[in-house]
mmCIF file with all atom_site columns, C-alpha atoms in Angstrom:
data_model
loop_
_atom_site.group_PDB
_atom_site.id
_atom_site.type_symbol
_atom_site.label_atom_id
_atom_site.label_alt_id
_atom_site.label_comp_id
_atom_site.label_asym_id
_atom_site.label_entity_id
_atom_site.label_seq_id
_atom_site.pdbx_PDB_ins_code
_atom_site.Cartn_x
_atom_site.Cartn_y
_atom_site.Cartn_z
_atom_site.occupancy
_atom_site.B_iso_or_equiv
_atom_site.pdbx_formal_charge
_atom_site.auth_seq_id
_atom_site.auth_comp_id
_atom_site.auth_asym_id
_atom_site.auth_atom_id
_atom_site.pdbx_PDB_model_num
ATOM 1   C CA . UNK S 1 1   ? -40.652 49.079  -5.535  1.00 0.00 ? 212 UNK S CA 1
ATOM 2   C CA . UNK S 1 2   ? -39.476 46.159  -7.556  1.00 0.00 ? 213 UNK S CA 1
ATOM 3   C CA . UNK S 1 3   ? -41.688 43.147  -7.005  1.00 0.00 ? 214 UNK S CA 1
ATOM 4   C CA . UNK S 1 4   ? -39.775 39.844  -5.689  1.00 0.00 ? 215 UNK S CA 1
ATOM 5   C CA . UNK S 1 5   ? -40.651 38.097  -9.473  1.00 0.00 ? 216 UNK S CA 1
ATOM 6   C CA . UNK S 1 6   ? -39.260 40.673  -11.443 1.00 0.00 ? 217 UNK S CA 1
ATOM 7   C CA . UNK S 1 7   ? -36.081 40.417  -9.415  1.00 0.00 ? 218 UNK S CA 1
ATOM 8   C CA . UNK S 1 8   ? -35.714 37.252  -10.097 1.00 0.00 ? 219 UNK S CA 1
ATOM 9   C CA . UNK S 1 9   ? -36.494 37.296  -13.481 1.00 0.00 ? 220 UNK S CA 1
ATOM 10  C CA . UNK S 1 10  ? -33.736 40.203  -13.919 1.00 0.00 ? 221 UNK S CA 1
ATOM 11  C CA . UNK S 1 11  ? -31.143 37.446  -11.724 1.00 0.00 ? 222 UNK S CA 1
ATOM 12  C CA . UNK S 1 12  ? -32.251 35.028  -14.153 1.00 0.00 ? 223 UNK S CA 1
ATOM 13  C CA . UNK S 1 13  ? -31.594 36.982  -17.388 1.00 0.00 ? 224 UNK S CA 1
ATOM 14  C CA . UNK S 1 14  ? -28.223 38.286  -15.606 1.00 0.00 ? 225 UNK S CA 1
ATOM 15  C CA . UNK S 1 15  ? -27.639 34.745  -15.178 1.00 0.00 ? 226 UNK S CA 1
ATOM 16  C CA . UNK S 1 16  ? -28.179 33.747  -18.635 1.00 0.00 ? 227 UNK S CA 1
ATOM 17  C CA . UNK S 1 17  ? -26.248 36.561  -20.204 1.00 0.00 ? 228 UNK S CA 1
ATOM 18  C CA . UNK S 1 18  ? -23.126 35.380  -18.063 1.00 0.00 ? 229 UNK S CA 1
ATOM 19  C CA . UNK S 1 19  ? -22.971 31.745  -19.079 1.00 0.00 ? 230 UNK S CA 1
ATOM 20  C CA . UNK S 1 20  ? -23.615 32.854  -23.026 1.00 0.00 ? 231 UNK S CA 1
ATOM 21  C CA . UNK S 1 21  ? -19.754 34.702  -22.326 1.00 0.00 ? 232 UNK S CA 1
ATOM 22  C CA . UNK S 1 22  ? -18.678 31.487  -21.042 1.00 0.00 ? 233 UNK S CA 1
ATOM 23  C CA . UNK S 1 23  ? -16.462 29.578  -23.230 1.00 0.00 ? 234 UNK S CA 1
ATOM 24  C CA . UNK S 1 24  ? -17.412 26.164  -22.898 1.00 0.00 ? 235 UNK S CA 1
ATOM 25  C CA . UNK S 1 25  ? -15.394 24.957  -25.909 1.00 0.00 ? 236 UNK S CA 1
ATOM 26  C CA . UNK S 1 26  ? -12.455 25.936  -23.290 1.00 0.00 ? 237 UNK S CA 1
ATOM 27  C CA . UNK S 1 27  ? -13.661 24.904  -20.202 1.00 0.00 ? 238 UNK S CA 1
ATOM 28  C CA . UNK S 1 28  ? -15.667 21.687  -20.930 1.00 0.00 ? 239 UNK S CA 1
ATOM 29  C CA . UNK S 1 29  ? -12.336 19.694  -22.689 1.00 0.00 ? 240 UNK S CA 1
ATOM 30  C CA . UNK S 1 30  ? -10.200 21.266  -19.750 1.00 0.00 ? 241 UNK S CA 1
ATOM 31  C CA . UNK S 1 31  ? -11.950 19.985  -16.983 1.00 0.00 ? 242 UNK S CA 1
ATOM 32  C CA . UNK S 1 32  ? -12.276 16.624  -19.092 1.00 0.00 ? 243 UNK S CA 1
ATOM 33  C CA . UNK S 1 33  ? -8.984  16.521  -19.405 1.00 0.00 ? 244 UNK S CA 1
ATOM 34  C CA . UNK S 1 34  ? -7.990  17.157  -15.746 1.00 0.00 ? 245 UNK S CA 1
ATOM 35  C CA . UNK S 1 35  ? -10.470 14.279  -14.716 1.00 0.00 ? 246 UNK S CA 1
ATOM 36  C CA . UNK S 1 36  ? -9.086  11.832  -16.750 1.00 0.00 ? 247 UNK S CA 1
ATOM 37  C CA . UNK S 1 37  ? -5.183  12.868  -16.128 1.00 0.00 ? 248 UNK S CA 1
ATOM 38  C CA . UNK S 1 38  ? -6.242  12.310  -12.164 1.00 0.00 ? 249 UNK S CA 1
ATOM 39  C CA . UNK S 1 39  ? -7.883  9.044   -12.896 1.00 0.00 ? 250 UNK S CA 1
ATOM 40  C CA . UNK S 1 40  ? -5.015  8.031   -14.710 1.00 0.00 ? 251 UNK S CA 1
ATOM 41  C CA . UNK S 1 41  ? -2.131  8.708   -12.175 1.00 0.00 ? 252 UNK S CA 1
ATOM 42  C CA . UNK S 1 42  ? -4.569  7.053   -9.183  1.00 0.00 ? 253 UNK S CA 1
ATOM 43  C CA . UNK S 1 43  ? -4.906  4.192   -10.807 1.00 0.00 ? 254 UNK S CA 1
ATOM 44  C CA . UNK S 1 44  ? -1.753  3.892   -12.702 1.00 0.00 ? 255 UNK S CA 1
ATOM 45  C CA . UNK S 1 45  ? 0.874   6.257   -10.822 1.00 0.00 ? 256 UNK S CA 1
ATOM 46  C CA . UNK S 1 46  ? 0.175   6.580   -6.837  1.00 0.00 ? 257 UNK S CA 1
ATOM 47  C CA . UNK S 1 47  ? -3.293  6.025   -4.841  1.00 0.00 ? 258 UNK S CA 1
ATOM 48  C CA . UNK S 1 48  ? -4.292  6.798   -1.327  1.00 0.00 ? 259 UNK S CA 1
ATOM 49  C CA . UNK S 1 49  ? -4.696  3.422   1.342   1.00 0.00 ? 260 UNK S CA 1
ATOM 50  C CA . UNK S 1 50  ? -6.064  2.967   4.808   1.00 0.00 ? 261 UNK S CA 1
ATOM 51  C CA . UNK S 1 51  ? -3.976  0.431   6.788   1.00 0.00 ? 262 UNK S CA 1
ATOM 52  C CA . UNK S 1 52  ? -6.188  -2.016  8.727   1.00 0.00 ? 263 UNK S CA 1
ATOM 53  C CA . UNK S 1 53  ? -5.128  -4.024  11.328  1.00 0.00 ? 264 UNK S CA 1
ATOM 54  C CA . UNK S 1 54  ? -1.831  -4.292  13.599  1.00 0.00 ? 265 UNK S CA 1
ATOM 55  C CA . UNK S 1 55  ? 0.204   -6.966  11.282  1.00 0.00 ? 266 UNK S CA 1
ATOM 56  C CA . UNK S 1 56  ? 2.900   -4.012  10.602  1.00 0.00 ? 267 UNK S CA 1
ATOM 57  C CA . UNK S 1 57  ? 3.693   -1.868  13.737  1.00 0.00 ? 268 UNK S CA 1
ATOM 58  C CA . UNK S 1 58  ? 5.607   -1.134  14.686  1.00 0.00 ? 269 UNK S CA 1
ATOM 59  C CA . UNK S 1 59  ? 6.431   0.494   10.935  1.00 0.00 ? 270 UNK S CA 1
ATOM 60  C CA . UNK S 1 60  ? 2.469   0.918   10.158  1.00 0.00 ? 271 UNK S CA 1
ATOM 61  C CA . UNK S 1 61  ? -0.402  1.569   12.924  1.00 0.00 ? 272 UNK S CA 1
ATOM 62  C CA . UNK S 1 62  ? -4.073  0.575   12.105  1.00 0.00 ? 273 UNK S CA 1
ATOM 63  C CA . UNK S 1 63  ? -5.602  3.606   10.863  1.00 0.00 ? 274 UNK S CA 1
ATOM 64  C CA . UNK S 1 64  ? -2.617  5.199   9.187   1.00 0.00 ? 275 UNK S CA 1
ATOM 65  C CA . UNK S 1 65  ? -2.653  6.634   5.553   1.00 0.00 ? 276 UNK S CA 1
ATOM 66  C CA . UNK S 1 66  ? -0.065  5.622   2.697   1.00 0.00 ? 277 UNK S CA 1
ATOM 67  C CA . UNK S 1 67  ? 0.943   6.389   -0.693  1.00 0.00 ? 278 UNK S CA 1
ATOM 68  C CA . UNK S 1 68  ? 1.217   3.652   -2.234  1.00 0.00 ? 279 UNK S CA 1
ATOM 69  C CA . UNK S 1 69  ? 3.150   3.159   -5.985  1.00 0.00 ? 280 UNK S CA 1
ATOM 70  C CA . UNK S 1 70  ? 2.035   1.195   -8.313  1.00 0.00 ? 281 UNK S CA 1
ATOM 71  C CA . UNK S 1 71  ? 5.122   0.796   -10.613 1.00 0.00 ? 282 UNK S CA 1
ATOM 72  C CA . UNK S 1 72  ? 8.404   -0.630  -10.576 1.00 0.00 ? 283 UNK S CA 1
ATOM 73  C CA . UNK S 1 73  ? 9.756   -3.500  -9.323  1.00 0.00 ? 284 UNK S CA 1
ATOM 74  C CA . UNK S 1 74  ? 9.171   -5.151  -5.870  1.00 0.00 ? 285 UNK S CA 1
ATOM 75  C CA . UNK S 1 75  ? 12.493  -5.278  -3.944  1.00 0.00 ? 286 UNK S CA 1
ATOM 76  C CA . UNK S 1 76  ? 13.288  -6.842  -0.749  1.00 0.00 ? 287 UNK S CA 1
ATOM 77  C CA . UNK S 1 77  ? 12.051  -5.633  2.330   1.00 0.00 ? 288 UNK S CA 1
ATOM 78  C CA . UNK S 1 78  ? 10.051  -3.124  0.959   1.00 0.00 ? 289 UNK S CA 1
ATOM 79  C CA . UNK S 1 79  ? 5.825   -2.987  1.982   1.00 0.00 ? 290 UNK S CA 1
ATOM 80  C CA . UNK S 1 80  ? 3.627   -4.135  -0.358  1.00 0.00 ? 291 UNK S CA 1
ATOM 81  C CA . UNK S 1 81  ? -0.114  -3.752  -0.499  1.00 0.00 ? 292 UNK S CA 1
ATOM 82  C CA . UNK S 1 82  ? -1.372  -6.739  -1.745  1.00 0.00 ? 293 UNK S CA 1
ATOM 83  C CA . UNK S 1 83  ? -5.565  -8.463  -2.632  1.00 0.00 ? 294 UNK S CA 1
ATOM 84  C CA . UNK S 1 84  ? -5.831  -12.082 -1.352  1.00 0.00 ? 295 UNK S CA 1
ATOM 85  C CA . UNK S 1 85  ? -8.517  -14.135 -3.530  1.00 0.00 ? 296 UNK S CA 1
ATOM 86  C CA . UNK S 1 86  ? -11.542 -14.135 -1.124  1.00 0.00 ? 297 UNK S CA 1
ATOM 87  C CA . UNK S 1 87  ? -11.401 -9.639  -1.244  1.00 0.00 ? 298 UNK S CA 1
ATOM 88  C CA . UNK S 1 88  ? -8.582  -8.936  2.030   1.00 0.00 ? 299 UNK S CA 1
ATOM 89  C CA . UNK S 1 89  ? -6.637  -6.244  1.205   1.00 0.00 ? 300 UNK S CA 1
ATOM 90  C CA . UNK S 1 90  ? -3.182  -6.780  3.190   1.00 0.00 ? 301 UNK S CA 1
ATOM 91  C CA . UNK S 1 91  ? -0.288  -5.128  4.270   1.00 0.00 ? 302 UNK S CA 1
ATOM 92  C CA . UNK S 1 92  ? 2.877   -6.744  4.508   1.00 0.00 ? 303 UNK S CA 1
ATOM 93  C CA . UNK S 1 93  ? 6.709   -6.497  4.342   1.00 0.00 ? 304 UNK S CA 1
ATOM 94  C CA . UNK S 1 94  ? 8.619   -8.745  1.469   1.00 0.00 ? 305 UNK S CA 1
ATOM 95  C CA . UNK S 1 95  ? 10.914  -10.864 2.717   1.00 0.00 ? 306 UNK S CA 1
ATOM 96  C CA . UNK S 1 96  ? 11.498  -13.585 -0.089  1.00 0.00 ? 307 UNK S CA 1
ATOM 97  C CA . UNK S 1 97  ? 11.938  -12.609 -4.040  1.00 0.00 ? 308 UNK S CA 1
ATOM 98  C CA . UNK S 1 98  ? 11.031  -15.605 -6.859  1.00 0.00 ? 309 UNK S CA 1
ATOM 99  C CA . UNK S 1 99  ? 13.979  -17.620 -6.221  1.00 0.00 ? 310 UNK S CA 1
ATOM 100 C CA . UNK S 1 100 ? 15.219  -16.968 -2.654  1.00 0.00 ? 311 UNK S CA 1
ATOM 101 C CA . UNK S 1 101 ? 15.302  -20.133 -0.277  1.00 0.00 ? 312 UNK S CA 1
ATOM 102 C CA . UNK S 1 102 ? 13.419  -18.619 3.125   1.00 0.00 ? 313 UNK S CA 1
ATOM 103 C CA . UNK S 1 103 ? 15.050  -19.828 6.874   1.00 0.00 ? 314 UNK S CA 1
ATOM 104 C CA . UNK S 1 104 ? 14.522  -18.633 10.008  1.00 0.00 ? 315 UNK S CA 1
ATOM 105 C CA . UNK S 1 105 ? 16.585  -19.585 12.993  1.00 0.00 ? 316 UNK S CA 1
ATOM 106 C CA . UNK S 1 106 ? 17.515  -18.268 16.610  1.00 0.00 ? 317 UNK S CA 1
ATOM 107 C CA . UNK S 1 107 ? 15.301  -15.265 15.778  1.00 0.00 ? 318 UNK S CA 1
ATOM 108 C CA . UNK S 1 108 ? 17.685  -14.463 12.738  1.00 0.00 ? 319 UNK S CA 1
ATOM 109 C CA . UNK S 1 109 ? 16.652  -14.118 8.967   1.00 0.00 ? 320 UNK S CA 1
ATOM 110 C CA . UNK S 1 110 ? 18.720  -16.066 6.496   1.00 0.00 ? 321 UNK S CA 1
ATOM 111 C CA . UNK S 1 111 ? 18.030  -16.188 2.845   1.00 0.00 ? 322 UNK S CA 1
ATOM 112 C CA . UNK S 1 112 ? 19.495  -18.489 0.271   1.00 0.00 ? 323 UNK S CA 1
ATOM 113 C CA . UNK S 1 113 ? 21.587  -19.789 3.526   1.00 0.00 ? 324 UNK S CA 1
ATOM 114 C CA . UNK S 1 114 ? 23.011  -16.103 4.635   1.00 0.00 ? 325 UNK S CA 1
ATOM 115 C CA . UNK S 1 115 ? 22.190  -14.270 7.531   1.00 0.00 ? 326 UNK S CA 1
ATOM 116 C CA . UNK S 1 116 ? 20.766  -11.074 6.615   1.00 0.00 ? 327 UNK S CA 1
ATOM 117 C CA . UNK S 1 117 ? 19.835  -8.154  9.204   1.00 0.00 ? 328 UNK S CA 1
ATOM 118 C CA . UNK S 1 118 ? 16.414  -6.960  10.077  1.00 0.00 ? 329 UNK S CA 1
ATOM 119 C CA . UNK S 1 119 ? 16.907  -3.419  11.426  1.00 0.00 ? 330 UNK S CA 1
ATOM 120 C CA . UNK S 1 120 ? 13.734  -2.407  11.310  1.00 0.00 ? 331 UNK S CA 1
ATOM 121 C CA . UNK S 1 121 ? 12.618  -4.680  13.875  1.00 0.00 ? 332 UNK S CA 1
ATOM 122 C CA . UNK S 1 122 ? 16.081  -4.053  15.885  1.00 0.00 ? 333 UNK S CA 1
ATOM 123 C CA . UNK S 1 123 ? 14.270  -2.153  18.726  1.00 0.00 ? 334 UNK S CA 1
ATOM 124 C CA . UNK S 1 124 ? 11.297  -4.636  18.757  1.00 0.00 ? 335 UNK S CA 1
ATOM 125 C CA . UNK S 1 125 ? 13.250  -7.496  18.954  1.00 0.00 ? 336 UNK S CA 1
ATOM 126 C CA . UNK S 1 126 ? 15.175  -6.514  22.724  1.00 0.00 ? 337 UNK S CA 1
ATOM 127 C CA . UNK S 1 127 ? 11.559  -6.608  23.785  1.00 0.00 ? 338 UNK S CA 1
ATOM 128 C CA . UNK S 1 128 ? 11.690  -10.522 23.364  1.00 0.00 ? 339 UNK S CA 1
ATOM 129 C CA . UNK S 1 129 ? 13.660  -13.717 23.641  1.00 0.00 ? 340 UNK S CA 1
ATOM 130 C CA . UNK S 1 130 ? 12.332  -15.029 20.590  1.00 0.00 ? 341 UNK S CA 1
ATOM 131 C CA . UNK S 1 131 ? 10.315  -12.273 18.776  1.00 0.00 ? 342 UNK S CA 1
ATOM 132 C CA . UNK S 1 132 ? 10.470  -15.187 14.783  1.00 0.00 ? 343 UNK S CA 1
ATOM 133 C CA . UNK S 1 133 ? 10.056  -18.646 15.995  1.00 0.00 ? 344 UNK S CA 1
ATOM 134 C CA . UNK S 1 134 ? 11.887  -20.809 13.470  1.00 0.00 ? 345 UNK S CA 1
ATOM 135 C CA . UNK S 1 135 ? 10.888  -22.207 10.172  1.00 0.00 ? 346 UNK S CA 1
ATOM 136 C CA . UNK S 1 136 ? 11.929  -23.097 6.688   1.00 0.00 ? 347 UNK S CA 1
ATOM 137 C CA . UNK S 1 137 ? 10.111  -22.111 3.150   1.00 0.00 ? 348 UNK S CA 1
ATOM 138 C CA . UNK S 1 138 ? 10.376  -26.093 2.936   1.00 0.00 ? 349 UNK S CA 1
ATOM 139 C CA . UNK S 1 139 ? 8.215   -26.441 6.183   1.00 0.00 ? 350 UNK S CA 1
ATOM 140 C CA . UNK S 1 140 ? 5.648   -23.981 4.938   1.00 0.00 ? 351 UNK S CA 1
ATOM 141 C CA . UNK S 1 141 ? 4.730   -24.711 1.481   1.00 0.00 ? 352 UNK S CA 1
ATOM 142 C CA . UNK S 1 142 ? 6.713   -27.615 0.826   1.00 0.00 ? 353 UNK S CA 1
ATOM 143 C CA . UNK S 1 143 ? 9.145   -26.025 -1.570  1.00 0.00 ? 354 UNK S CA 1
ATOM 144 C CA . UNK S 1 144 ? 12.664  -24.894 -1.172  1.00 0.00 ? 355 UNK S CA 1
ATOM 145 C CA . UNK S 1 145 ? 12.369  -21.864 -3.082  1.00 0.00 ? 356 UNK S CA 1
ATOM 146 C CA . UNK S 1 146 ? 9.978   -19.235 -3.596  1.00 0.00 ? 357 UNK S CA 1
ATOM 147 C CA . UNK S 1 147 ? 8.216   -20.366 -6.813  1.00 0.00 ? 358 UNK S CA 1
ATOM 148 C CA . UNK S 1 148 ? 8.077   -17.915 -9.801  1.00 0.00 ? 359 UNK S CA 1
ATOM 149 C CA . UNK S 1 149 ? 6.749   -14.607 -9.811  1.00 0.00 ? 360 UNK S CA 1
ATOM 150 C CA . UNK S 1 150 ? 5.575   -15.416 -6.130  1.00 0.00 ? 361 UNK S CA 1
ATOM 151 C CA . UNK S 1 151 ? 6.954   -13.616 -3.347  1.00 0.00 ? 362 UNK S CA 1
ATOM 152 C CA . UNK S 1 152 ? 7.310   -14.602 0.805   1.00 0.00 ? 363 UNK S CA 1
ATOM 153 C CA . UNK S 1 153 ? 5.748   -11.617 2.782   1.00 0.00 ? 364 UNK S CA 1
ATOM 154 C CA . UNK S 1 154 ? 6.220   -11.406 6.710   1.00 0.00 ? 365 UNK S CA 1
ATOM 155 C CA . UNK S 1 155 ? 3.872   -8.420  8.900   1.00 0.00 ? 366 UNK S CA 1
ATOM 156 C CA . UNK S 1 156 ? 6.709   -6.715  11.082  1.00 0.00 ? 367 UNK S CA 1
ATOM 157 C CA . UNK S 1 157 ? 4.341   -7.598  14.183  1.00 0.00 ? 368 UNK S CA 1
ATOM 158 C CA . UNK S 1 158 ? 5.280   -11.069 13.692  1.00 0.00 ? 369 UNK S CA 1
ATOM 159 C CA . UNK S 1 159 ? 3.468   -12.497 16.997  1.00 0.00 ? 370 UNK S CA 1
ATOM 160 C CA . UNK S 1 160 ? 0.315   -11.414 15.678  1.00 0.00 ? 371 UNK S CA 1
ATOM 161 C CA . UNK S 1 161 ? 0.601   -11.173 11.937  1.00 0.00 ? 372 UNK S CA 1
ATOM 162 C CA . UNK S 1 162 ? -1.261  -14.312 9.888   1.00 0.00 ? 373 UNK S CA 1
ATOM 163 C CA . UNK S 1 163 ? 1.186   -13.930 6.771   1.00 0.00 ? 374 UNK S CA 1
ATOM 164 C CA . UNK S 1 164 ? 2.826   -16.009 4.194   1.00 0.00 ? 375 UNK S CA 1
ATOM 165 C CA . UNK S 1 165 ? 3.546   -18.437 7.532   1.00 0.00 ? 376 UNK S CA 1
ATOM 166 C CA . UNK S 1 166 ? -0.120  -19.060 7.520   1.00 0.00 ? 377 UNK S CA 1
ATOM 167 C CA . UNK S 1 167 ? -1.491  -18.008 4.075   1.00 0.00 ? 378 UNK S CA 1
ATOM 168 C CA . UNK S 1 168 ? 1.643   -19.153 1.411   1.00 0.00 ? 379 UNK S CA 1
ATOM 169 C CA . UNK S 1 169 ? 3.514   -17.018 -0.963  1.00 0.00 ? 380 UNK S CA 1
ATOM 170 C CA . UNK S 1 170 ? 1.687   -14.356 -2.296  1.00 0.00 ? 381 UNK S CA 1
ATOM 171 C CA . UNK S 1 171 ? 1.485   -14.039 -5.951  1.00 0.00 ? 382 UNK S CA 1
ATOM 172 C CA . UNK S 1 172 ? 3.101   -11.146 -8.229  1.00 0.00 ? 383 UNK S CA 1
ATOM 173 C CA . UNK S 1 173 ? -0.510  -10.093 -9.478  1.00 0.00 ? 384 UNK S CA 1
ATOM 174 C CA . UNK S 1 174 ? -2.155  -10.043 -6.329  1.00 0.00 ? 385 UNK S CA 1
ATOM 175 C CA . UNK S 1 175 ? 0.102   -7.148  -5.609  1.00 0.00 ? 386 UNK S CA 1
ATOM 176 C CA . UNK S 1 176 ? -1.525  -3.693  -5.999  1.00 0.00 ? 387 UNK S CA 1
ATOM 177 C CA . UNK S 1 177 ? 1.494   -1.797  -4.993  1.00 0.00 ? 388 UNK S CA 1
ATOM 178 C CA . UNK S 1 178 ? 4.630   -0.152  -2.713  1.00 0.00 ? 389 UNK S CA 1
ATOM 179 C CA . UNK S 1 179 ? 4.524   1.789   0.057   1.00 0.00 ? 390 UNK S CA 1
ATOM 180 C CA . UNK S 1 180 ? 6.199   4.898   -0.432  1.00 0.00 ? 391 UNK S CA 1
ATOM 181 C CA . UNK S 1 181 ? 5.016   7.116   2.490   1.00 0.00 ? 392 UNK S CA 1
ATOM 182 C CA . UNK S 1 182 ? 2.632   7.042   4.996   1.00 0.00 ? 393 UNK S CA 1
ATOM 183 C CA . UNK S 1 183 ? 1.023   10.669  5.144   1.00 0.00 ? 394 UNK S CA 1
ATOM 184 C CA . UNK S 1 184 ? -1.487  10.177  8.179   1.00 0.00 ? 395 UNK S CA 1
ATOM 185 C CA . UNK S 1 185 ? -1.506  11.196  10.930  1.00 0.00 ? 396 UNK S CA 1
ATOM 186 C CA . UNK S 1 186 ? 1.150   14.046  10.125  1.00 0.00 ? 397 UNK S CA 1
ATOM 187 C CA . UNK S 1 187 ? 2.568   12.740  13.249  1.00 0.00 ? 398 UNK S CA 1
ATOM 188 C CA . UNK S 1 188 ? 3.418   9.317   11.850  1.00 0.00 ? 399 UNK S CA 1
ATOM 189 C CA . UNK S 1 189 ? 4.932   10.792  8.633   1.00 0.00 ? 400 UNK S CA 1
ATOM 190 C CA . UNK S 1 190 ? 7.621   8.628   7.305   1.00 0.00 ? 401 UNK S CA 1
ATOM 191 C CA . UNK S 1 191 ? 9.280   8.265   4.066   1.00 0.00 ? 402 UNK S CA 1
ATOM 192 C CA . UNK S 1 192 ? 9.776   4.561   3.027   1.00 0.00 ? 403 UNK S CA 1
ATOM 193 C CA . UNK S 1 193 ? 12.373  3.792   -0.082  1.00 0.00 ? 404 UNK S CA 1
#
């Protein structure tokens, strides 16, 4: 009868003999390598982000998962994710590029003096006799334009959403990326371009 110690002590030297046959020199740079390839793409490529809040629906629900990118070039009426200076992380819907002049009136969008069509908020809007209330970029900030590397950001629920009506244009840097999809729940999935 083999006493509980020696068993052990045979486990042990079992043990040992295995990991002397492992090739760290292999493994060790591999898995190093892996780590630092995932860092890499979360913070460089595409990360993972919680949406907080009701600002977006009826595109984004509070609680939903998204992809977000973190390259390329902003482009109108895309979602951006986006770090105010106090430490809120937002969620929000570009509007206005560096440049555009920013009008609303009669519940319609015009930039640099065109009207230009919101589908996204097309079955929202029926809902409502005014769903925008009117306003100029001149109103806001006191500018016609929006300044340099600045951009004019609207939440799609815009009854409720304190965006750059309220806070200003946001700046280029504050940016932290584009929505690409939102993942979660799987019944939410949708593919944004």
């Amino acid at each position: 009868m083999i006493k509980w110690y020696e068993q052990i002590y045979e486990e042990a030297n079992s043990m040992k003999k295995m990991l002397s046959r492992f090739n760290w020199k292999y493994w060790v740079p591999l898995v190093g390598m892996a780590s630092l390839s995932a860092l890499f793409f979360r913070t460089f490529v595409l990360s993972p982000v919680e949406v907080v809040g009701n600002s977006m629906e009826p595109a984004l629900h509070d609680g939903n998962e998204v992809l977000v990118r973190k390259y390329g070039k902003v482009k109108r009426f895309e979602i951006v994710i986006f770090t105010l200076p106090n430490g809120k992380t937002c969620v929000k819907r570009v509007i206005g590029l560096p440049g555009d002049m920013i009008s609303y009136k009669d519940d319609t969008l015009y930039v640099n003096g065109k009207a230009v069509d919101e589908s996204f908020l097309d079955d929202v809007k029926r809902q409502y006799n005014t769903y925008t209330s009117d306003f100029s970029l001149n109103e806001l900030i006191g500018k016609k334009r929006v300044p340099k590397n600045q951009y004019f950001v609207l939440g799609d629920n815009r009854r409720i959403s304190k965006d750059s009506r309220t806070i200003g244009t946001i700046k280029s840097e504050w940016i932290s990326g584009r929505v690409l999809l939102n993942y979660w729940p799987i019944t939410s999935f949708k593919l944004f371009n």
